[in-house]
Amino acid sequence: MKTIDDLRVAGQRVFVRADLNVPLDGTTITDDGRIRAVAPTIAKLVERGAKVIVASHLGRPKGAPDPAFSLAPAAARLGELLGRDVAFATDTVGESAASVTAALADGQVAVLENLRFNAGETSKDDAERGAFADRLAALADLYVGDGFGAVHRKHASVYDLPKRLPHAAGDLIATEVGVLKKLTEDVRRPYVVALGGAKVSDKLAVIDQLIEKADRILVGGGMAYTFLKAKGHEVGISLLQEDQVPACREYLARAEKRGVEFVLPVDVLVAAEFPDLKTKAPAHPDTVAADGIPADKEGLDIGPKTRELYAAKLADAGTVFWNGPMGVFEHPDYAGGTRAVAQALLDSDAFTVVGGGDSAAAVRLLGFDENAFGHISTGGGASLEYLEGKTLPGLAALED
C-alpha cells in the first residue's frame, strides 16, 4: 500500500477522503477527536504544496441535503486546528464544489459538503455509485484515503473513487493498519480483550475470531446480559437479545474448551428505569450480584467487585484491545465501570488499543489523557471487521 510520502503532490489537487463524522449538539461539536486525528495528514499535504480537497460524511442523511448534517462546523474546526482559512463548498459535486476547488492555490484547503447528501455515495447500485465517483474524480488529480472509520463501507468516495485516480493511504490509515496488525500477527501475550457496548449481535463475529487468538475475554455493557442469560441467570428488564442466547452459550463452551478465560460480571448496578442523560439527574442505583438482578430492574453498569476483577485480569496483559463501554458512561452514576477499565489499561504495561466508537468517546468524556494509551482508533466498526478477518473495501481499493 502506497503512502502519501510516495506521491508528488506539489501543485496537484489532492482529494482526501477523511472521517469528519463528529457528534454535534446543534452546530456545536461535542467531540473533535476524528478531526484532530486527520489534521496531521492534511497539514503535511499543505506543507508540500498540495491543493487539498477534504471530503467526508456526517451522520445518516437520506441522500439529500439536510442542514442538521452539514459539515460546516467540522470545516471551521479543521481551520482552527490547521491555523489557516479553510474554504467550504456548499455542495459535493455542484457549482459550489467546482468553483471552490478551482480557486484553490498551492497549500490551500477546501472542505466539500456532506458526501451523503448525494444518493450516489451510499448506493448499492454499482452504476449509480460509479457515476458519483466520476464526478468527484473530476475535481482532483490524486486521491488520499485517510477516513479509517469508513473503510469498511463500499461507498463511492471510499471504494470507487480511488480506482479512478492515482492513490495512496494517508498517515492515519497507515497507522491504524499497523496497529491492527499488531493485534493479529505479532501479539504480546497475555492478550486480553475487553468488550462492551449495547448489542451482543454486533460483537459475535469478532468474538468468534478472538476465541482463537485471545487469552482472556472480559465482557461488560449491555451485551453482558445476554451472556448472563446464557449461563442461566435472570436479568430482569436489562437489555437482552433473546435470539442470541444459544450463540452466547456456544461461545462460552468453546472458550472453555480452548482454555480461554471468558469473564462475565459478578455484580452490576441496577435501577428501575434508564437514567436521564440530558439532565444527569442522580439515579441512585443499587448494587446486586450478577445472578440476582431483580425482575423489575435493569443492569446499567458493572459493579465494584467486577471492576476490581477486570482490573486484575488486565494487570499482567501484554496486549489489550478494548471496544465498547462497560455501562451507560454518559451518566456519572454509571461511568464507574468504564472509568475503571480505562484506568486499568493505563496502569498495565501492555500495548493498549482503544477500538474507536463509544470507547474512544468515553476516554475523552471521562478526562483521560489520550496520549497515555498505545493507540485510540478512529473506527470502531472498521476495527472490529478487520479483526473479524473481513476484507475492508476501502483498504482493498488502496492496495491496488
PDB file of C-alpha atoms in Angstrom, residues 78-372:
ATOM      1  CA  LEU A  78     -10.375  21.964  10.899  1.00  0.00           C
ATOM      2  CA  GLY A  79      -9.363  25.509  10.031  1.00  0.00           C
ATOM      3  CA  GLU A  80      -8.740  26.242  13.710  1.00  0.00           C
ATOM      4  CA  LEU A  81      -6.571  23.150  14.087  1.00  0.00           C
ATOM      5  CA  LEU A  82      -4.583  23.930  10.936  1.00  0.00           C
ATOM      6  CA  GLY A  83      -4.248  27.584  11.840  1.00  0.00           C
ATOM      7  CA  ARG A  84      -5.387  28.705   8.374  1.00  0.00           C
ATOM      8  CA  ASP A  85      -8.508  29.568   6.421  1.00  0.00           C
ATOM      9  CA  VAL A  86     -10.401  26.584   5.063  1.00  0.00           C
ATOM     10  CA  ALA A  87     -12.827  27.191   2.216  1.00  0.00           C
ATOM     11  CA  PHE A  88     -16.197  25.439   2.324  1.00  0.00           C
ATOM     12  CA  ALA A  89     -18.226  24.233  -0.653  1.00  0.00           C
ATOM     13  CA  THR A  90     -21.952  24.126  -0.020  1.00  0.00           C
ATOM     14  CA  ASP A  91     -22.386  21.050  -2.215  1.00  0.00           C
ATOM     15  CA  THR A  92     -20.328  17.988  -3.159  1.00  0.00           C
ATOM     16  CA  VAL A  93     -20.163  17.968  -6.968  1.00  0.00           C
ATOM     17  CA  GLY A  94     -22.199  21.017  -7.960  1.00  0.00           C
ATOM     18  CA  GLU A  95     -21.369  24.614  -8.816  1.00  0.00           C
ATOM     19  CA  SER A  96     -20.019  25.485  -5.378  1.00  0.00           C
ATOM     20  CA  ALA A  97     -17.652  22.494  -5.302  1.00  0.00           C
ATOM     21  CA  ALA A  98     -16.420  23.255  -8.806  1.00  0.00           C
ATOM     22  CA  SER A  99     -15.750  26.939  -8.112  1.00  0.00           C
ATOM     23  CA  VAL A 100     -14.242  26.471  -4.645  1.00  0.00           C
ATOM     24  CA  THR A 101     -11.845  23.742  -5.727  1.00  0.00           C
ATOM     25  CA  ALA A 102     -10.882  25.574  -8.942  1.00  0.00           C
ATOM     26  CA  ALA A 103      -9.931  28.626  -6.889  1.00  0.00           C
ATOM     27  CA  LEU A 104      -7.512  26.757  -4.632  1.00  0.00           C
ATOM     28  CA  ALA A 105      -3.886  27.856  -4.734  1.00  0.00           C
ATOM     29  CA  ASP A 106      -0.986  25.621  -3.728  1.00  0.00           C
ATOM     30  CA  GLY A 107      -1.093  24.945   0.020  1.00  0.00           C
ATOM     31  CA  GLN A 108      -4.763  25.850   0.411  1.00  0.00           C
ATOM     32  CA  VAL A 109      -7.582  23.663   1.758  1.00  0.00           C
ATOM     33  CA  ALA A 110     -11.274  23.277   0.973  1.00  0.00           C
ATOM     34  CA  VAL A 111     -13.921  21.049   2.536  1.00  0.00           C
ATOM     35  CA  LEU A 112     -16.844  19.746   0.489  1.00  0.00           C
ATOM     36  CA  GLU A 113     -20.327  19.466   1.942  1.00  0.00           C
ATOM     37  CA  ASN A 114     -21.501  16.104   3.305  1.00  0.00           C
ATOM     38  CA  LEU A 115     -20.932  13.329   0.762  1.00  0.00           C
ATOM     39  CA  ARG A 116     -24.103  11.570   1.858  1.00  0.00           C
ATOM     40  CA  PHE A 117     -26.189  14.494   0.625  1.00  0.00           C
ATOM     41  CA  ASN A 118     -25.833  12.681  -2.727  1.00  0.00           C
ATOM     42  CA  ALA A 119     -27.577   9.293  -3.021  1.00  0.00           C
ATOM     43  CA  GLY A 120     -24.768   8.001  -5.226  1.00  0.00           C
ATOM     44  CA  GLU A 121     -22.341   7.920  -2.274  1.00  0.00           C
ATOM     45  CA  THR A 122     -24.014   5.007  -0.493  1.00  0.00           C
ATOM     46  CA  SER A 123     -25.915   3.414  -3.394  1.00  0.00           C
ATOM     47  CA  LYS A 124     -25.791  -0.351  -3.705  1.00  0.00           C
ATOM     48  CA  ASP A 125     -26.085   0.084  -7.491  1.00  0.00           C
ATOM     49  CA  ASP A 126     -22.574  -0.001  -8.951  1.00  0.00           C
ATOM     50  CA  ALA A 127     -23.503   2.277 -11.857  1.00  0.00           C
ATOM     51  CA  GLU A 128     -25.080   4.978  -9.686  1.00  0.00           C
ATOM     52  CA  ARG A 129     -22.185   4.844  -7.247  1.00  0.00           C
ATOM     53  CA  GLY A 130     -19.679   4.915 -10.100  1.00  0.00           C
ATOM     54  CA  ALA A 131     -21.337   7.920 -11.705  1.00  0.00           C
ATOM     55  CA  PHE A 132     -20.987   9.873  -8.470  1.00  0.00           C
ATOM     56  CA  ALA A 133     -17.343   8.764  -8.178  1.00  0.00           C
ATOM     57  CA  ASP A 134     -16.738  10.050 -11.727  1.00  0.00           C
ATOM     58  CA  ARG A 135     -17.992  13.494 -10.738  1.00  0.00           C
ATOM     59  CA  LEU A 136     -15.804  13.515  -7.630  1.00  0.00           C
ATOM     60  CA  ALA A 137     -12.797  12.403  -9.664  1.00  0.00           C
ATOM     61  CA  ALA A 138     -13.240  15.390 -11.966  1.00  0.00           C
ATOM     62  CA  LEU A 139     -12.377  17.669  -9.038  1.00  0.00           C
ATOM     63  CA  ALA A 140      -8.939  16.185  -8.335  1.00  0.00           C
ATOM     64  CA  ASP A 141      -5.673  14.778  -9.669  1.00  0.00           C
ATOM     65  CA  LEU A 142      -4.769  12.442  -6.792  1.00  0.00           C
ATOM     66  CA  TYR A 143      -6.633  10.537  -4.064  1.00  0.00           C
ATOM     67  CA  VAL A 144      -5.598  10.005  -0.453  1.00  0.00           C
ATOM     68  CA  GLY A 145      -7.661   7.655   1.684  1.00  0.00           C
ATOM     69  CA  ASP A 146      -7.485   8.658   5.346  1.00  0.00           C
ATOM     70  CA  GLY A 147     -11.002   8.069   6.668  1.00  0.00           C
ATOM     71  CA  PHE A 148     -10.396   4.854   8.575  1.00  0.00           C
ATOM     72  CA  GLY A 149     -13.828   4.989  10.177  1.00  0.00           C
ATOM     73  CA  ALA A 150     -15.397   4.458   6.732  1.00  0.00           C
ATOM     74  CA  VAL A 151     -13.072   1.898   5.111  1.00  0.00           C
ATOM     75  CA  HIS A 152     -15.484  -0.961   5.863  1.00  0.00           C
ATOM     76  CA  ARG A 153     -18.108   0.709   3.656  1.00  0.00           C
ATOM     77  CA  LYS A 154     -18.364   0.074  -0.094  1.00  0.00           C
ATOM     78  CA  HIS A 155     -19.173   3.697  -0.804  1.00  0.00           C
ATOM     79  CA  ALA A 156     -18.301   5.843  -3.812  1.00  0.00           C
ATOM     80  CA  SER A 157     -15.706   8.039  -2.119  1.00  0.00           C
ATOM     81  CA  VAL A 158     -14.159   5.098  -0.265  1.00  0.00           C
ATOM     82  CA  TYR A 159     -14.150   2.288  -2.822  1.00  0.00           C
ATOM     83  CA  ASP A 160     -14.895   3.593  -6.328  1.00  0.00           C
ATOM     84  CA  LEU A 161     -13.019   6.903  -6.351  1.00  0.00           C
ATOM     85  CA  PRO A 162      -9.509   5.517  -5.674  1.00  0.00           C
ATOM     86  CA  LYS A 163      -9.966   3.261  -8.697  1.00  0.00           C
ATOM     87  CA  ARG A 164     -10.252   6.389 -10.835  1.00  0.00           C
ATOM     88  CA  LEU A 165      -7.231   8.350  -9.577  1.00  0.00           C
ATOM     89  CA  PRO A 166      -3.619   7.675  -8.574  1.00  0.00           C
ATOM     90  CA  HIS A 167      -3.975   6.916  -4.882  1.00  0.00           C
ATOM     91  CA  ALA A 168      -2.262   6.335  -1.557  1.00  0.00           C
ATOM     92  CA  ALA A 169      -3.069   5.858   2.103  1.00  0.00           C
ATOM     93  CA  GLY A 170      -2.860   8.808   4.450  1.00  0.00           C
ATOM     94  CA  ASP A 171      -0.809   8.675   7.624  1.00  0.00           C
ATOM     95  CA  LEU A 172      -3.845   7.942   9.815  1.00  0.00           C
ATOM     96  CA  ILE A 173      -4.855   4.848   7.850  1.00  0.00           C
ATOM     97  CA  ALA A 174      -1.239   3.671   7.697  1.00  0.00           C
ATOM     98  CA  THR A 175      -1.048   3.953  11.491  1.00  0.00           C
ATOM     99  CA  GLU A 176      -4.399   2.242  12.057  1.00  0.00           C
ATOM    100  CA  VAL A 177      -3.469  -0.722   9.852  1.00  0.00           C
ATOM    101  CA  GLY A 178      -0.065  -1.032  11.526  1.00  0.00           C
ATOM    102  CA  VAL A 179      -1.696  -1.180  14.958  1.00  0.00           C
ATOM    103  CA  LEU A 180      -4.276  -3.753  13.892  1.00  0.00           C
ATOM    104  CA  LYS A 181      -1.528  -5.953  12.511  1.00  0.00           C
ATOM    105  CA  LYS A 182      -0.025  -5.967  15.998  1.00  0.00           C
ATOM    106  CA  LEU A 183      -3.332  -7.415  17.205  1.00  0.00           C
ATOM    107  CA  THR A 184      -3.403 -10.140  14.578  1.00  0.00           C
ATOM    108  CA  GLU A 185       0.136 -11.005  13.529  1.00  0.00           C
ATOM    109  CA  ASP A 186       2.594 -10.137  16.306  1.00  0.00           C
ATOM    110  CA  VAL A 187       0.774 -10.228  19.636  1.00  0.00           C
ATOM    111  CA  ARG A 188       2.489  -9.770  23.005  1.00  0.00           C
ATOM    112  CA  ARG A 189       0.833 -12.109  25.491  1.00  0.00           C
ATOM    113  CA  PRO A 190      -1.223 -12.404  27.543  1.00  0.00           C
ATOM    114  CA  TYR A 191      -3.646 -10.949  25.002  1.00  0.00           C
ATOM    115  CA  VAL A 192      -6.700  -9.599  26.819  1.00  0.00           C
ATOM    116  CA  VAL A 193      -9.817  -8.304  25.083  1.00  0.00           C
ATOM    117  CA  ALA A 194     -12.418  -6.167  26.854  1.00  0.00           C
ATOM    118  CA  LEU A 195     -15.735  -5.919  25.030  1.00  0.00           C
ATOM    119  CA  GLY A 196     -18.760  -3.822  25.922  1.00  0.00           C
ATOM    120  CA  GLY A 197     -21.476  -1.869  24.214  1.00  0.00           C
ATOM    121  CA  ALA A 198     -25.172  -2.445  23.839  1.00  0.00           C
ATOM    122  CA  LYS A 199     -25.781  -5.322  21.437  1.00  0.00           C
ATOM    123  CA  VAL A 200     -24.116  -8.703  21.625  1.00  0.00           C
ATOM    124  CA  SER A 201     -25.057  -9.273  17.971  1.00  0.00           C
ATOM    125  CA  ASP A 202     -22.615  -6.501  16.985  1.00  0.00           C
ATOM    126  CA  LYS A 203     -19.728  -8.412  18.567  1.00  0.00           C
ATOM    127  CA  LEU A 204     -20.438 -12.097  17.871  1.00  0.00           C
ATOM    128  CA  ALA A 205     -18.346 -12.236  14.701  1.00  0.00           C
ATOM    129  CA  VAL A 206     -15.306 -10.711  16.393  1.00  0.00           C
ATOM    130  CA  ILE A 207     -15.759 -12.944  19.441  1.00  0.00           C
ATOM    131  CA  ASP A 208     -15.763 -15.908  17.063  1.00  0.00           C
ATOM    132  CA  GLN A 209     -12.299 -14.860  15.843  1.00  0.00           C
ATOM    133  CA  LEU A 210     -10.908 -13.750  19.194  1.00  0.00           C
ATOM    134  CA  ILE A 211     -11.671 -17.058  20.886  1.00  0.00           C
ATOM    135  CA  GLU A 212      -8.976 -18.449  18.587  1.00  0.00           C
ATOM    136  CA  LYS A 213      -6.463 -15.678  19.405  1.00  0.00           C
ATOM    137  CA  ALA A 214      -7.054 -14.119  22.825  1.00  0.00           C
ATOM    138  CA  ASP A 215      -6.060 -15.444  26.237  1.00  0.00           C
ATOM    139  CA  ARG A 216      -8.856 -13.664  28.104  1.00  0.00           C
ATOM    140  CA  ILE A 217     -12.106 -12.009  27.067  1.00  0.00           C
ATOM    141  CA  LEU A 218     -13.837  -9.654  29.503  1.00  0.00           C
ATOM    142  CA  VAL A 219     -17.447  -8.715  28.773  1.00  0.00           C
ATOM    143  CA  GLY A 220     -19.441  -5.758  30.083  1.00  0.00           C
ATOM    144  CA  GLY A 221     -22.025  -3.285  28.858  1.00  0.00           C
ATOM    145  CA  GLY A 222     -25.478  -4.187  27.649  1.00  0.00           C
ATOM    146  CA  MET A 223     -24.159  -7.210  25.784  1.00  0.00           C
ATOM    147  CA  ALA A 224     -23.173  -8.873  29.070  1.00  0.00           C
ATOM    148  CA  TYR A 225     -26.794  -9.592  29.979  1.00  0.00           C
ATOM    149  CA  THR A 226     -27.330 -11.919  27.031  1.00  0.00           C
ATOM    150  CA  PHE A 227     -24.261 -13.876  28.152  1.00  0.00           C
ATOM    151  CA  LEU A 228     -25.541 -13.930  31.744  1.00  0.00           C
ATOM    152  CA  LYS A 229     -28.859 -15.242  30.438  1.00  0.00           C
ATOM    153  CA  ALA A 230     -26.932 -17.923  28.524  1.00  0.00           C
ATOM    154  CA  LYS A 231     -25.469 -19.038  31.864  1.00  0.00           C
ATOM    155  CA  GLY A 232     -28.962 -19.439  33.257  1.00  0.00           C
ATOM    156  CA  HIS A 233     -29.199 -16.178  35.215  1.00  0.00           C
ATOM    157  CA  GLU A 234     -32.240 -13.940  35.274  1.00  0.00           C
ATOM    158  CA  VAL A 235     -31.513 -10.435  34.007  1.00  0.00           C
ATOM    159  CA  GLY A 236     -34.704  -8.539  34.902  1.00  0.00           C
ATOM    160  CA  ILE A 237     -35.518  -5.848  32.346  1.00  0.00           C
ATOM    161  CA  SER A 238     -31.869  -5.484  31.282  1.00  0.00           C
ATOM    162  CA  LEU A 239     -31.019  -5.191  27.624  1.00  0.00           C
ATOM    163  CA  LEU A 240     -31.374  -8.720  26.245  1.00  0.00           C
ATOM    164  CA  GLN A 241     -31.154 -10.260  22.779  1.00  0.00           C
ATOM    165  CA  GLU A 242     -33.033 -13.464  23.433  1.00  0.00           C
ATOM    166  CA  ASP A 243     -32.376 -14.811  19.943  1.00  0.00           C
ATOM    167  CA  GLN A 244     -28.618 -14.642  20.590  1.00  0.00           C
ATOM    168  CA  VAL A 245     -28.661 -16.698  23.811  1.00  0.00           C
ATOM    169  CA  PRO A 246     -27.867 -20.009  22.024  1.00  0.00           C
ATOM    170  CA  ALA A 247     -24.890 -18.400  20.232  1.00  0.00           C
ATOM    171  CA  CYS A 248     -23.595 -16.977  23.513  1.00  0.00           C
ATOM    172  CA  ARG A 249     -23.925 -20.387  25.164  1.00  0.00           C
ATOM    173  CA  GLU A 250     -21.911 -21.900  22.304  1.00  0.00           C
ATOM    174  CA  TYR A 251     -19.143 -19.311  22.614  1.00  0.00           C
ATOM    175  CA  LEU A 252     -18.872 -19.851  26.360  1.00  0.00           C
ATOM    176  CA  ALA A 253     -18.462 -23.578  25.742  1.00  0.00           C
ATOM    177  CA  ARG A 254     -15.885 -23.022  23.006  1.00  0.00           C
ATOM    178  CA  ALA A 255     -13.862 -20.676  25.170  1.00  0.00           C
ATOM    179  CA  GLU A 256     -13.800 -23.196  27.992  1.00  0.00           C
ATOM    180  CA  LYS A 257     -12.732 -25.974  25.626  1.00  0.00           C
ATOM    181  CA  ARG A 258      -9.883 -23.848  24.239  1.00  0.00           C
ATOM    182  CA  GLY A 259      -8.718 -22.678  27.652  1.00  0.00           C
ATOM    183  CA  VAL A 260      -9.671 -19.050  27.003  1.00  0.00           C
ATOM    184  CA  GLU A 261     -10.833 -17.199  30.124  1.00  0.00           C
ATOM    185  CA  PHE A 262     -14.275 -15.768  29.383  1.00  0.00           C
ATOM    186  CA  VAL A 263     -15.024 -13.396  32.240  1.00  0.00           C
ATOM    187  CA  LEU A 264     -18.506 -12.027  32.946  1.00  0.00           C
ATOM    188  CA  PRO A 265     -19.654  -9.524  35.580  1.00  0.00           C
ATOM    189  CA  VAL A 266     -20.043 -10.797  39.132  1.00  0.00           C
ATOM    190  CA  ASP A 267     -22.040  -7.738  40.243  1.00  0.00           C
ATOM    191  CA  VAL A 268     -23.899  -4.928  38.488  1.00  0.00           C
ATOM    192  CA  LEU A 269     -25.527  -1.575  39.161  1.00  0.00           C
ATOM    193  CA  VAL A 270     -29.283  -1.728  38.603  1.00  0.00           C
ATOM    194  CA  ALA A 271     -32.210   0.686  38.545  1.00  0.00           C
ATOM    195  CA  ALA A 272     -35.896   0.586  37.678  1.00  0.00           C
ATOM    196  CA  GLU A 273     -35.502   2.980  34.756  1.00  0.00           C
ATOM    197  CA  PHE A 274     -32.904   4.272  32.316  1.00  0.00           C
ATOM    198  CA  PRO A 275     -31.155   7.452  33.520  1.00  0.00           C
ATOM    199  CA  ASP A 276     -31.838  10.904  32.097  1.00  0.00           C
ATOM    200  CA  LEU A 277     -28.761  11.660  30.012  1.00  0.00           C
ATOM    201  CA  LYS A 278     -29.708  15.294  29.413  1.00  0.00           C
ATOM    202  CA  THR A 279     -30.214  16.493  32.974  1.00  0.00           C
ATOM    203  CA  LYS A 280     -27.803  13.940  34.518  1.00  0.00           C
ATOM    204  CA  ALA A 281     -30.176  13.810  37.492  1.00  0.00           C
ATOM    205  CA  PRO A 282     -28.942  11.457  40.268  1.00  0.00           C
ATOM    206  CA  ALA A 283     -30.018   7.893  39.521  1.00  0.00           C
ATOM    207  CA  HIS A 284     -29.471   6.215  42.931  1.00  0.00           C
ATOM    208  CA  PRO A 285     -28.673   2.733  41.588  1.00  0.00           C
ATOM    209  CA  ASP A 286     -28.457  -0.430  43.679  1.00  0.00           C
ATOM    210  CA  THR A 287     -25.590  -2.910  43.507  1.00  0.00           C
ATOM    211  CA  VAL A 288     -26.617  -6.557  43.203  1.00  0.00           C
ATOM    212  CA  ALA A 289     -24.935  -9.847  42.341  1.00  0.00           C
ATOM    213  CA  ALA A 290     -24.961 -10.617  38.637  1.00  0.00           C
ATOM    214  CA  ASP A 291     -27.068 -13.715  39.311  1.00  0.00           C
ATOM    215  CA  GLY A 292     -29.515 -11.754  41.463  1.00  0.00           C
ATOM    216  CA  ILE A 293     -30.895  -8.990  39.248  1.00  0.00           C
ATOM    217  CA  PRO A 294     -34.459  -8.164  40.384  1.00  0.00           C
ATOM    218  CA  ALA A 295     -37.230  -8.809  37.877  1.00  0.00           C
ATOM    219  CA  ASP A 296     -38.228  -5.135  37.736  1.00  0.00           C
ATOM    220  CA  LYS A 297     -34.742  -3.632  37.306  1.00  0.00           C
ATOM    221  CA  GLU A 298     -32.111  -3.348  34.587  1.00  0.00           C
ATOM    222  CA  GLY A 299     -28.357  -3.540  34.717  1.00  0.00           C
ATOM    223  CA  LEU A 300     -26.657  -0.290  33.687  1.00  0.00           C
ATOM    224  CA  ASP A 301     -23.012  -0.729  34.696  1.00  0.00           C
ATOM    225  CA  ILE A 302     -20.628  -3.310  36.079  1.00  0.00           C
ATOM    226  CA  GLY A 303     -20.352  -3.256  39.866  1.00  0.00           C
ATOM    227  CA  PRO A 304     -17.386  -2.565  42.178  1.00  0.00           C
ATOM    228  CA  LYS A 305     -16.363  -6.209  42.567  1.00  0.00           C
ATOM    229  CA  THR A 306     -16.394  -6.647  38.785  1.00  0.00           C
ATOM    230  CA  ARG A 307     -14.282  -3.523  38.354  1.00  0.00           C
ATOM    231  CA  GLU A 308     -11.675  -4.969  40.712  1.00  0.00           C
ATOM    232  CA  LEU A 309     -11.849  -8.341  38.947  1.00  0.00           C
ATOM    233  CA  TYR A 310     -11.405  -6.829  35.489  1.00  0.00           C
ATOM    234  CA  ALA A 311      -8.537  -4.625  36.664  1.00  0.00           C
ATOM    235  CA  ALA A 312      -6.796  -7.739  37.985  1.00  0.00           C
ATOM    236  CA  LYS A 313      -7.365  -9.577  34.706  1.00  0.00           C
ATOM    237  CA  LEU A 314      -5.821  -6.641  32.805  1.00  0.00           C
ATOM    238  CA  ALA A 315      -2.868  -6.069  35.132  1.00  0.00           C
ATOM    239  CA  ASP A 316      -0.448  -8.613  33.620  1.00  0.00           C
ATOM    240  CA  ALA A 317      -1.551  -8.203  29.987  1.00  0.00           C
ATOM    241  CA  GLY A 318       0.983  -7.819  27.202  1.00  0.00           C
ATOM    242  CA  THR A 319      -1.644  -6.587  24.730  1.00  0.00           C
ATOM    243  CA  VAL A 320      -5.135  -5.196  25.354  1.00  0.00           C
ATOM    244  CA  PHE A 321      -7.877  -4.432  22.839  1.00  0.00           C
ATOM    245  CA  TRP A 322     -10.861  -2.603  24.317  1.00  0.00           C
ATOM    246  CA  ASN A 323     -14.038  -1.932  22.360  1.00  0.00           C
ATOM    247  CA  GLY A 324     -17.258  -0.800  23.985  1.00  0.00           C
ATOM    248  CA  PRO A 325     -18.105   0.863  27.319  1.00  0.00           C
ATOM    249  CA  MET A 326     -18.934  -1.152  30.423  1.00  0.00           C
ATOM    250  CA  GLY A 327     -22.108   0.784  31.146  1.00  0.00           C
ATOM    251  CA  VAL A 328     -24.059   3.960  30.443  1.00  0.00           C
ATOM    252  CA  PHE A 329     -20.900   6.049  30.781  1.00  0.00           C
ATOM    253  CA  GLU A 330     -22.635   9.263  29.677  1.00  0.00           C
ATOM    254  CA  HIS A 331     -24.254   9.431  33.134  1.00  0.00           C
ATOM    255  CA  PRO A 332     -21.909   9.965  36.090  1.00  0.00           C
ATOM    256  CA  ASP A 333     -23.642   7.336  38.237  1.00  0.00           C
ATOM    257  CA  TYR A 334     -22.922   4.666  35.607  1.00  0.00           C
ATOM    258  CA  ALA A 335     -19.487   5.757  34.395  1.00  0.00           C
ATOM    259  CA  GLY A 336     -17.509   3.932  37.087  1.00  0.00           C
ATOM    260  CA  GLY A 337     -17.119   0.655  35.221  1.00  0.00           C
ATOM    261  CA  THR A 338     -15.883   2.252  32.032  1.00  0.00           C
ATOM    262  CA  ARG A 339     -13.557   4.512  34.033  1.00  0.00           C
ATOM    263  CA  ALA A 340     -12.153   1.517  35.892  1.00  0.00           C
ATOM    264  CA  VAL A 341     -11.348  -0.370  32.681  1.00  0.00           C
ATOM    265  CA  ALA A 342      -9.711   2.693  31.118  1.00  0.00           C
ATOM    266  CA  GLN A 343      -7.609   3.223  34.245  1.00  0.00           C
ATOM    267  CA  ALA A 344      -6.621  -0.460  34.297  1.00  0.00           C
ATOM    268  CA  LEU A 345      -5.306  -0.109  30.747  1.00  0.00           C
ATOM    269  CA  LEU A 346      -3.184   2.841  31.830  1.00  0.00           C
ATOM    270  CA  ASP A 347      -1.929   1.026  34.924  1.00  0.00           C
ATOM    271  CA  SER A 348      -0.782  -2.006  32.920  1.00  0.00           C
ATOM    272  CA  ASP A 349       2.444  -2.314  30.965  1.00  0.00           C
ATOM    273  CA  ALA A 350       0.500  -3.614  27.966  1.00  0.00           C
ATOM    274  CA  PHE A 351       0.303  -2.295  24.426  1.00  0.00           C
ATOM    275  CA  THR A 352      -3.199  -0.838  24.686  1.00  0.00           C
ATOM    276  CA  VAL A 353      -5.610  -0.243  21.823  1.00  0.00           C
ATOM    277  CA  VAL A 354      -8.922   1.546  22.327  1.00  0.00           C
ATOM    278  CA  GLY A 355     -11.117   0.393  19.468  1.00  0.00           C
ATOM    279  CA  GLY A 356     -12.876   3.581  18.456  1.00  0.00           C
ATOM    280  CA  GLY A 357     -16.567   4.422  18.688  1.00  0.00           C
ATOM    281  CA  ASP A 358     -18.035   4.889  22.158  1.00  0.00           C
ATOM    282  CA  SER A 359     -14.841   3.643  23.824  1.00  0.00           C
ATOM    283  CA  ALA A 360     -12.845   6.497  22.335  1.00  0.00           C
ATOM    284  CA  ALA A 361     -15.627   8.948  23.194  1.00  0.00           C
ATOM    285  CA  ALA A 362     -15.642   7.677  26.777  1.00  0.00           C
ATOM    286  CA  VAL A 363     -11.888   8.164  27.141  1.00  0.00           C
ATOM    287  CA  ARG A 364     -12.279  11.808  26.190  1.00  0.00           C
ATOM    288  CA  LEU A 365     -15.509  12.426  28.117  1.00  0.00           C
ATOM    289  CA  LEU A 366     -14.041  10.958  31.304  1.00  0.00           C
ATOM    290  CA  GLY A 367     -10.979  13.171  31.050  1.00  0.00           C
ATOM    291  CA  PHE A 368      -8.219  10.650  30.337  1.00  0.00           C
ATOM    292  CA  ASP A 369      -5.040  11.651  28.528  1.00  0.00           C
ATOM    293  CA  GLU A 370      -5.435  10.159  25.049  1.00  0.00           C
ATOM    294  CA  ASN A 371      -1.669  10.042  24.569  1.00  0.00           C
ATOM    295  CA  ALA A 372      -1.311   7.700  27.547  1.00  0.00           C
TER     296      ALA A 372
END
